[in-house]
PDB file of C-alpha atoms in Angstrom:
ATOM      1  CA  MET S 698     -37.508 105.550  12.745  1.00 54.00           C
ATOM      2  CA  ALA S 699     -34.231 105.768  14.553  1.00 52.00           C
ATOM      3  CA  LYS S 700     -35.346 102.961  16.815  1.00 52.00           C
ATOM      4  CA  GLU S 701     -36.061 100.686  13.850  1.00 55.00           C
ATOM      5  CA  LYS S 702     -32.551 101.341  12.438  1.00 52.00           C
ATOM      6  CA  LEU S 703     -30.990 100.343  15.721  1.00 55.00           C
ATOM      7  CA  ASN S 704     -32.977  97.110  15.796  1.00 60.00           C
ATOM      8  CA  LEU S 705     -31.933  96.329  12.222  1.00 56.00           C
ATOM      9  CA  LYS S 706     -28.243  96.817  13.033  1.00 58.00           C
ATOM     10  CA  HIS S 707     -28.627  94.642  16.094  1.00 60.00           C
ATOM     11  CA  ASP S 708     -30.198  91.866  14.024  1.00 58.00           C
ATOM     12  CA  LEU S 709     -27.454  92.087  11.384  1.00 54.00           C
ATOM     13  CA  ARG S 710     -24.744  91.750  14.030  1.00 62.00           C
ATOM     14  CA  GLN S 711     -26.478  88.669  15.460  1.00 60.00           C
ATOM     15  CA  LEU S 712     -26.680  87.116  11.994  1.00 51.00           C
ATOM     16  CA  GLU S 713     -22.967  87.745  11.419  1.00 55.00           C
ATOM     17  CA  ARG S 714     -22.169  86.214  14.810  1.00 57.00           C
ATOM     18  CA  VAL S 715     -24.254  83.090  14.047  1.00 48.00           C
ATOM     19  CA  GLY S 716     -22.719  82.762  10.587  1.00 50.00           C
ATOM     20  CA  GLY S 717     -19.203  82.953  11.995  1.00 50.00           C
ATOM     21  CA  ARG S 718     -19.990  80.361  14.662  1.00 51.00           C
ATOM     22  CA  ALA S 719     -21.403  77.959  11.982  1.00 49.00           C
ATOM     23  CA  GLY S 720     -18.258  78.239   9.881  1.00 52.00           C
ATOM     24  CA  THR S 721     -16.097  77.537  12.896  1.00 56.00           C
ATOM     25  CA  ASP S 722     -18.173  74.464  13.753  1.00 53.00           C
ATOM     26  CA  THR S 723     -17.818  73.129  10.178  1.00 56.00           C
ATOM     27  CA  ILE S 724     -14.041  73.497  10.302  1.00 55.00           C
ATOM     28  CA  ARG S 725     -13.877  71.768  13.669  1.00 58.00           C
ATOM     29  CA  LEU S 726     -16.022  68.887  12.329  1.00 56.00           C
ATOM     30  CA  TRP S 727     -13.716  68.467   9.319  1.00 57.00           C
ATOM     31  CA  GLU S 728     -10.630  68.451  11.531  1.00 61.00           C
ATOM     32  CA  GLY S 729     -12.214  65.721  13.704  1.00 60.00           C
ATOM     33  CA  TYR S 730     -12.775  63.393  10.695  1.00 65.00           C
ATOM     34  CA  ARG S 731      -9.662  64.321   8.750  1.00 68.00           C
ATOM     35  CA  GLU S 732      -7.594  61.361  10.008  1.00 71.00           C
ATOM     36  CA  GLN S 733     -10.368  58.920   9.118  1.00 73.00           C
ATOM     37  CA  ALA S 734     -10.686  60.503   5.687  1.00 71.00           C
ATOM     38  CA  TYR S 735      -6.952  60.058   5.091  1.00 73.00           C
ATOM     39  CA  LEU S 736      -7.237  56.434   6.212  1.00 74.00           C
ATOM     40  CA  TRP S 737     -10.086  55.652   3.821  1.00 73.00           C
ATOM     41  CA  ARG S 738      -8.278  57.374   0.984  1.00 75.00           C
ATOM     42  CA  ALA S 739      -5.145  55.311   1.681  1.00 75.00           C
ATOM     43  CA  LEU S 740      -7.195  52.114   1.772  1.00 75.00           C
ATOM     44  CA  ALA S 741      -8.800  53.017  -1.537  1.00 75.00           C
ATOM     45  CA  LEU S 742      -5.393  53.620  -3.110  1.00 76.00           C
ATOM     46  CA  LEU S 743      -4.089  50.285  -1.798  1.00 75.00           C
ATOM     47  CA  GLN S 744      -7.169  48.381  -2.887  1.00 78.00           C
ATOM     48  CA  MET S 745      -6.717  49.202  -6.542  1.00 78.00           C
ATOM     49  CA  PRO S 746      -3.325  47.449  -7.070  1.00 78.00           C
ATOM     50  CA  SER S 747      -4.253  44.595  -4.721  1.00 78.00           C
ATOM     51  CA  THR S 748      -7.439  43.968  -6.695  1.00 82.00           C
ATOM     52  CA  ALA S 749      -5.474  43.963  -9.935  1.00 81.00           C
ATOM     53  CA  LEU S 750      -2.944  41.498  -8.504  1.00 82.00           C
ATOM     54  CA  SER S 751      -5.723  39.233  -7.224  1.00 84.00           C
ATOM     55  CA  VAL S 752      -7.384  39.160 -10.635  1.00 83.00           C
ATOM     56  CA  ALA S 753      -4.047  38.392 -12.316  1.00 83.00           C
ATOM     57  CA  ALA S 754      -3.290  35.575  -9.853  1.00 84.00           C
ATOM     58  CA  ALA S 755      -6.757  34.093 -10.362  1.00 83.00           C
ATOM     59  CA  LEU S 756      -6.306  34.125 -14.148  1.00 83.00           C
ATOM     60  CA  ILE S 757      -2.872  32.487 -13.874  1.00 83.00           C
ATOM     61  CA  MET S 758      -4.214  29.748 -11.610  1.00 80.00           C
ATOM     62  CA  TYR S 759      -7.179  29.193 -13.916  1.00 77.00           C
ATOM     63  CA  PHE S 760      -5.135  28.797 -17.095  1.00 78.00           C
ATOM     64  CA  PHE S 761      -2.111  26.946 -15.691  1.00 78.00           C
ATOM     65  CA  ALA S 762      -3.523  24.804 -12.850  1.00 71.00           C
ATOM     66  CA  ASP S 763      -3.587  21.012 -13.307  1.00 72.00           C
ATOM     67  CA  THR S 764      -6.955  19.380 -12.893  1.00 70.00           C
ATOM     68  CA  ILE S 765      -6.737  16.318 -10.627  1.00 74.00           C
ATOM     69  CA  ILE S 766      -9.748  14.038 -10.420  1.00 71.00           C
ATOM     70  CA  GLU S 767      -9.756  11.607  -7.514  1.00 68.00           C
ATOM     71  CA  VAL S 768     -11.069   8.273  -8.752  1.00 62.00           C
ATOM     72  CA  PRO S 769     -11.738   5.563  -6.148  1.00 58.00           C
ATOM     73  CA  GLU S 770      -9.846   2.315  -6.540  1.00 56.00           C
ATOM     74  CA  ARG S 771     -11.483  -0.446  -8.490  1.00 59.00           C
ATOM     75  CA  PRO S 772     -12.993  -2.957  -6.077  1.00 55.00           C
ATOM     76  CA  GLN S 773     -11.177  -6.276  -5.981  1.00 63.00           C
ATOM     77  CA  PRO S 774     -13.017  -9.374  -7.130  1.00 66.00           C
ATOM     78  CA  GLY S 775     -14.284 -11.814  -4.544  1.00 80.00           C
ATOM     79  CA  PHE S 776     -12.373 -14.668  -6.140  1.00 84.00           C
ATOM     80  CA  TYR S 777      -9.084 -14.877  -8.047  1.00 87.00           C
ATOM     81  CA  SER S 778      -8.549 -17.825 -10.338  1.00 88.00           C
ATOM     82  CA  VAL S 779      -5.100 -19.361 -10.644  1.00 90.00           C
ATOM     83  CA  LYS S 780      -4.779 -17.837 -14.116  1.00 90.00           C
ATOM     84  CA  GLN S 781      -5.388 -14.312 -12.798  1.00 89.00           C
ATOM     85  CA  LEU S 782      -2.483 -14.339 -10.336  1.00 92.00           C
ATOM     86  CA  PRO S 783       1.190 -14.033 -11.348  1.00 92.00           C
ATOM     87  CA  ASP S 784       3.897 -16.478 -10.303  1.00 93.00           C
ATOM     88  CA  SER S 785       5.256 -13.980  -7.774  1.00 93.00           C
ATOM     89  CA  GLN S 786       2.118 -14.239  -5.623  1.00 94.00           C
ATOM     90  CA  PHE S 787       2.392 -18.019  -5.380  1.00 95.00           C
ATOM     91  CA  ILE S 788       6.134 -17.796  -4.692  1.00 95.00           C
ATOM     92  CA  ASN S 789       5.490 -15.332  -1.853  1.00 95.00           C
ATOM     93  CA  ALA S 790       2.828 -17.560  -0.311  1.00 95.00           C
ATOM     94  CA  ALA S 791       4.958 -20.716  -0.583  1.00 96.00           C
ATOM     95  CA  THR S 792       8.039 -18.974   0.802  1.00 96.00           C
ATOM     96  CA  THR S 793       6.063 -17.642   3.767  1.00 95.00           C
ATOM     97  CA  VAL S 794       4.761 -21.092   4.696  1.00 95.00           C
ATOM     98  CA  VAL S 795       8.172 -22.743   4.282  1.00 96.00           C
ATOM     99  CA  ASN S 796       9.867 -20.123   6.453  1.00 96.00           C
ATOM    100  CA  LEU S 797       7.259 -20.586   9.187  1.00 95.00           C
ATOM    101  CA  ILE S 798       7.663 -24.363   9.431  1.00 94.00           C
ATOM    102  CA  ALA S 799      11.307 -24.840   8.409  1.00 94.00           C
ATOM    103  CA  THR S 800      13.099 -22.081  10.350  1.00 94.00           C
ATOM    104  CA  TYR S 801      12.296 -22.002  14.048  1.00 94.00           C
ATOM    105  CA  GLN S 802      13.503 -22.076  17.648  1.00 93.00           C
ATOM    106  CA  PRO S 803      11.876 -24.122  20.426  1.00 92.00           C
ATOM    107  CA  ALA S 804      10.426 -21.044  22.131  1.00 92.00           C
ATOM    108  CA  VAL S 805       8.549 -19.829  19.031  1.00 94.00           C
ATOM    109  CA  ALA S 806       7.942 -23.030  17.067  1.00 93.00           C
ATOM    110  CA  ARG S 807       4.387 -23.511  18.352  1.00 93.00           C
ATOM    111  CA  ARG S 808       3.409 -19.927  17.514  1.00 94.00           C
ATOM    112  CA  GLN S 809       4.906 -20.194  14.027  1.00 95.00           C
ATOM    113  CA  PHE S 810       3.171 -23.496  13.315  1.00 94.00           C
ATOM    114  CA  LYS S 811      -0.174 -21.998  14.352  1.00 93.00           C
ATOM    115  CA  THR S 812       0.425 -19.110  11.955  1.00 93.00           C
ATOM    116  CA  ALA S 813       1.359 -21.502   9.139  1.00 93.00           C
ATOM    117  CA  ARG S 814      -1.861 -23.430   9.741  1.00 92.00           C
ATOM    118  CA  LYS S 815      -3.858 -20.400   8.536  1.00 91.00           C
ATOM    119  CA  TYR S 816      -2.433 -20.876   5.032  1.00 93.00           C
ATOM    120  CA  LEU S 817      -3.414 -24.547   4.792  1.00 94.00           C
ATOM    121  CA  TRP S 818      -6.441 -26.202   3.223  1.00 93.00           C
ATOM    122  CA  GLU S 819      -7.579 -29.782   3.118  1.00 92.00           C
ATOM    123  CA  PRO S 820      -6.024 -32.322   2.829  1.00 91.00           C
ATOM    124  CA  ALA S 821      -2.827 -30.520   3.908  1.00 92.00           C
ATOM    125  CA  LEU S 822      -4.502 -29.127   7.038  1.00 93.00           C
ATOM    126  CA  THR S 823      -5.371 -32.541   8.508  1.00 93.00           C
ATOM    127  CA  GLU S 824      -1.916 -33.927   7.782  1.00 92.00           C
ATOM    128  CA  PHE S 825      -0.269 -30.866   9.326  1.00 92.00           C
ATOM    129  CA  GLU S 826      -2.383 -31.178  12.476  1.00 92.00           C
ATOM    130  CA  GLU S 827      -1.471 -34.833  12.911  1.00 90.00           C
ATOM    131  CA  THR S 828       2.232 -34.581  12.079  1.00 88.00           C
ATOM    132  CA  MET S 829       3.650 -31.101  12.662  1.00 90.00           C
ATOM    133  CA  MET S 830       1.327 -29.954  15.461  1.00 88.00           C
ATOM    134  CA  GLY S 831       1.578 -33.351  17.141  1.00 88.00           C
ATOM    135  CA  SER S 832       4.717 -35.478  17.246  1.00 89.00           C
ATOM    136  CA  GLU S 833       7.007 -33.013  15.451  1.00 90.00           C
ATOM    137  CA  LEU S 834       6.210 -30.071  17.725  1.00 91.00           C
ATOM    138  CA  ARG S 835       6.488 -32.252  20.811  1.00 92.00           C
ATOM    139  CA  THR S 836       9.949 -33.440  19.721  1.00 92.00           C
ATOM    140  CA  ILE S 837      11.087 -29.869  19.064  1.00 92.00           C
ATOM    141  CA  GLU S 838      10.041 -28.659  22.513  1.00 91.00           C
ATOM    142  CA  GLU S 839      11.383 -31.695  24.393  1.00 91.00           C
ATOM    143  CA  THR S 840      14.794 -31.848  22.682  1.00 90.00           C
ATOM    144  CA  LYS S 841      15.189 -28.042  22.353  1.00 91.00           C
ATOM    145  CA  ARG S 842      15.840 -28.511  18.673  1.00 92.00           C
ATOM    146  CA  SER S 843      16.315 -25.513  16.431  1.00 94.00           C
ATOM    147  CA  GLN S 844      16.301 -25.471  12.664  1.00 95.00           C
ATOM    148  CA  MET S 845      17.236 -23.098   9.868  1.00 95.00           C
ATOM    149  CA  PHE S 846      16.354 -23.453   6.215  1.00 95.00           C
ATOM    150  CA  PHE S 847      18.379 -21.362   3.772  1.00 95.00           C
ATOM    151  CA  ILE S 848      16.352 -20.953   0.592  1.00 94.00           C
ATOM    152  CA  ASN S 849      18.150 -20.984  -2.755  1.00 93.00           C
ATOM    153  CA  PRO S 850      16.209 -18.326  -4.709  1.00 92.00           C
ATOM    154  CA  ARG S 851      17.932 -19.202  -8.010  1.00 91.00           C
ATOM    155  CA  MET S 852      16.386 -22.669  -8.030  1.00 91.00           C
ATOM    156  CA  ILE S 853      12.798 -21.703  -7.172  1.00 93.00           C
ATOM    157  CA  LYS S 854      10.437 -23.002  -9.823  1.00 93.00           C
ATOM    158  CA  VAL S 855       6.723 -22.587 -10.536  1.00 94.00           C
ATOM    159  CA  ASP S 856       4.724 -25.264 -12.380  1.00 93.00           C
ATOM    160  CA  ARG S 857       1.182 -24.458 -13.407  1.00 93.00           C
ATOM    161  CA  PHE S 858      -1.528 -27.017 -14.060  1.00 91.00           C
ATOM    162  CA  PRO S 859      -4.402 -25.051 -15.651  1.00 86.00           C
ATOM    163  CA  GLU S 860      -6.593 -28.092 -16.134  1.00 87.00           C
ATOM    164  CA  LEU S 861      -6.515 -28.704 -12.365  1.00 87.00           C
ATOM    165  CA  ASP S 862      -6.427 -25.032 -11.288  1.00 90.00           C
ATOM    166  CA  MET S 863      -3.310 -25.884  -9.300  1.00 94.00           C
ATOM    167  CA  VAL S 864       0.173 -24.415  -8.934  1.00 96.00           C
ATOM    168  CA  VAL S 865       3.220 -26.224  -7.540  1.00 95.00           C
ATOM    169  CA  VAL S 866       6.138 -24.134  -6.293  1.00 96.00           C
ATOM    170  CA  ARG S 867       9.487 -25.762  -5.642  1.00 95.00           C
ATOM    171  CA  ILE S 868      11.475 -24.174  -2.800  1.00 94.00           C
ATOM    172  CA  PRO S 869      14.970 -25.725  -2.586  1.00 94.00           C
ATOM    173  CA  GLY S 870      17.595 -24.936   0.026  1.00 93.00           C
ATOM    174  CA  VAL S 871      19.865 -26.167   2.807  1.00 94.00           C
ATOM    175  CA  ARG S 872      18.438 -27.392   6.114  1.00 95.00           C
ATOM    176  CA  GLN S 873      20.532 -27.063   9.275  1.00 94.00           C
ATOM    177  CA  LYS S 874      19.340 -28.604  12.546  1.00 93.00           C
ATOM    178  CA  LEU S 875      20.757 -27.917  16.009  1.00 92.00           C
ATOM    179  CA  ILE S 876      20.184 -29.891  19.210  1.00 88.00           C
ATOM    180  CA  GLY S 877      20.917 -27.335  21.889  1.00 81.00           C
ATOM    181  CA  ASN S 878      24.120 -25.754  20.581  1.00 83.00           C
ATOM    182  CA  GLU S 879      25.321 -28.846  18.701  1.00 88.00           C
ATOM    183  CA  PRO S 880      24.791 -28.620  14.923  1.00 90.00           C
ATOM    184  CA  LEU S 881      23.804 -31.729  12.968  1.00 90.00           C
ATOM    185  CA  PRO S 882      24.964 -32.440   9.412  1.00 92.00           C
ATOM    186  CA  ALA S 883      23.317 -30.109   6.915  1.00 92.00           C
ATOM    187  CA  ASP S 884      20.937 -31.481   4.296  1.00 92.00           C
ATOM    188  CA  GLU S 885      20.024 -30.172   0.872  1.00 93.00           C
ATOM    189  CA  MET S 886      16.257 -30.368   0.643  1.00 92.00           C
ATOM    190  CA  ALA S 887      13.435 -29.188  -1.592  1.00 94.00           C
ATOM    191  CA  TYR S 888       9.874 -28.334  -0.596  1.00 95.00           C
ATOM    192  CA  TYR S 889       7.114 -28.840  -3.155  1.00 95.00           C
ATOM    193  CA  VAL S 890       4.142 -26.666  -2.233  1.00 96.00           C
ATOM    194  CA  LYS S 891       0.882 -27.304  -4.099  1.00 96.00           C
ATOM    195  CA  MET S 892      -1.579 -24.418  -4.013  1.00 96.00           C
ATOM    196  CA  MET S 893      -5.010 -23.401  -5.242  1.00 94.00           C
ATOM    197  CA  THR S 894      -7.288 -20.390  -4.719  1.00 93.00           C
ATOM    198  CA  ILE S 895     -10.458 -19.907  -2.677  1.00 91.00           C
ATOM    199  CA  PRO S 896     -12.690 -16.823  -2.203  1.00 90.00           C
ATOM    200  CA  ARG S 897     -10.550 -14.061  -0.740  1.00 85.00           C
ATOM    201  CA  ASN S 898     -11.140 -12.623   2.734  1.00 81.00           C
ATOM    202  CA  VAL S 899      -9.678 -10.025   5.089  1.00 79.00           C
ATOM    203  CA  HIS S 900      -7.034 -12.491   6.292  1.00 81.00           C
ATOM    204  CA  ASN S 901      -6.081 -13.768   2.825  1.00 85.00           C
ATOM    205  CA  GLU S 902      -5.896 -11.001   0.247  1.00 86.00           C
ATOM    206  CA  TYR S 903      -5.626 -13.265  -2.815  1.00 89.00           C
ATOM    207  CA  GLY S 904      -7.236 -16.428  -1.476  1.00 91.00           C
ATOM    208  CA  ILE S 905      -4.119 -18.586  -2.013  1.00 93.00           C
ATOM    209  CA  VAL S 906      -4.095 -21.741   0.119  1.00 95.00           C
ATOM    210  CA  VAL S 907      -1.784 -24.757   0.380  1.00 96.00           C
ATOM    211  CA  VAL S 908      -3.443 -28.112  -0.301  1.00 95.00           C
ATOM    212  CA  ASP S 909      -0.335 -30.292  -0.214  1.00 94.00           C
ATOM    213  CA  MET S 910       3.316 -30.029   0.798  1.00 94.00           C
ATOM    214  CA  ARG S 911       6.096 -32.537   0.201  1.00 93.00           C
ATOM    215  CA  LEU S 912       9.746 -32.551   1.268  1.00 91.00           C
ATOM    216  CA  ARG S 913      12.526 -34.589  -0.313  1.00 91.00           C
ATOM    217  CA  ARG S 914      16.294 -34.680  -0.359  1.00 90.00           C
ATOM    218  CA  ALA S 915      17.652 -33.053  -3.485  1.00 86.00           C
ATOM    219  CA  ASP S 916      20.942 -31.260  -3.981  1.00 85.00           C
ATOM    220  CA  GLU S 917      21.443 -28.424  -6.427  1.00 82.00           C
ATOM    221  CA  ARG S 918      22.994 -30.638  -9.128  1.00 86.00           C
ATOM    222  CA  GLN S 919      20.082 -33.033  -9.005  1.00 84.00           C
ATOM    223  CA  VAL S 920      17.550 -30.225  -9.191  1.00 83.00           C
ATOM    224  CA  SER S 921      19.381 -28.656 -12.136  1.00 84.00           C
ATOM    225  CA  LYS S 922      19.489 -31.998 -13.925  1.00 85.00           C
ATOM    226  CA  GLU S 923      15.757 -32.482 -13.438  1.00 81.00           C
ATOM    227  CA  ASP S 924      15.082 -29.003 -14.800  1.00 79.00           C
ATOM    228  CA  LYS S 925      17.143 -29.721 -17.923  1.00 84.00           C
ATOM    229  CA  MET S 926      15.341 -32.999 -18.506  1.00 84.00           C
ATOM    230  CA  GLU S 927      11.943 -31.336 -18.110  1.00 80.00           C
ATOM    231  CA  GLU S 928      12.938 -28.537 -20.464  1.00 80.00           C
ATOM    232  CA  LYS S 929      14.155 -31.065 -23.037  1.00 81.00           C
ATOM    233  CA  ALA S 930      10.904 -33.032 -22.789  1.00 80.00           C
ATOM    234  CA  ARG S 931       8.865 -29.840 -23.092  1.00 77.00           C
ATOM    235  CA  ARG S 932      10.693 -28.767 -26.244  1.00 80.00           C
ATOM    236  CA  LYS S 933      10.306 -32.227 -27.739  1.00 78.00           C
ATOM    237  CA  ASP S 934       6.585 -32.205 -27.046  1.00 75.00           C
ATOM    238  CA  GLN S 935       6.271 -28.695 -28.469  1.00 75.00           C
ATOM    239  CA  ALA S 936       8.099 -29.722 -31.664  1.00 75.00           C
ATOM    240  CA  LYS S 937       5.844 -32.758 -31.994  1.00 76.00           C
ATOM    241  CA  ARG S 938       2.724 -30.622 -31.713  1.00 76.00           C
ATOM    242  CA  MET S 939       4.005 -28.148 -34.275  1.00 76.00           C
ATOM    243  CA  LYS S 940       4.761 -30.999 -36.684  1.00 74.00           C
ATOM    244  CA  GLU S 941       1.279 -32.454 -36.236  1.00 75.00           C
ATOM    245  CA  ALA S 942      -0.285 -29.033 -36.791  1.00 74.00           C
ATOM    246  CA  THR S 943       1.745 -28.545 -39.989  1.00 75.00           C
ATOM    247  CA  GLU S 944       0.813 -31.958 -41.397  1.00 73.00           C
ATOM    248  CA  SER S 945      -2.849 -31.421 -40.689  1.00 67.00           C
TER     249      SER S 945
END
């Protein structure tokens, strides 16, 4: 009996020792993960306001953002009629051609004439090849002749001929020639550039081509007088048509 009591006490002491060791191990485990626990708790606390701010920002962007729809440009037609193009397009084309052939230096005249040739159409192309690219260019290079043409933008005029699908642009100005460094007397001239349209291409955005070009001497007073006479005739014709329409 006494021996059994001793065994029981021994077992109880072992149980107490094991229980104490288990508690110590639990505390040590908690201390090892305490820093990570603090970190996760801090992240959880930070996530709450950040989530609220994100939701608020998303709502603001949703209700106040501007919707932009990217629409591709309308494809250009393959052919522009004379009626579809404004006067400014014909003025730009005529001015470009006139500047290429009327303002030059001997060293660049050939290159400019070749560029101007791209704007020409028959019958102007054949005439340009025979005259400007032939005898005129040869004279320029042999005599070292330079030329400047000062366009008078106030006197530029556009005449449309719908029945012929043609446009004539008048480009007046002052022509100054120089032989070497010696200037020749200046002339007041006017270019009359007749144009039409062909199917457009990568080198000609609007398909405007020159079919005829004429040059004549005309000072500013003469050009102004011609404009007044044409305007007077136009008004007279308009009044006549209105009278005929009223009588009928």
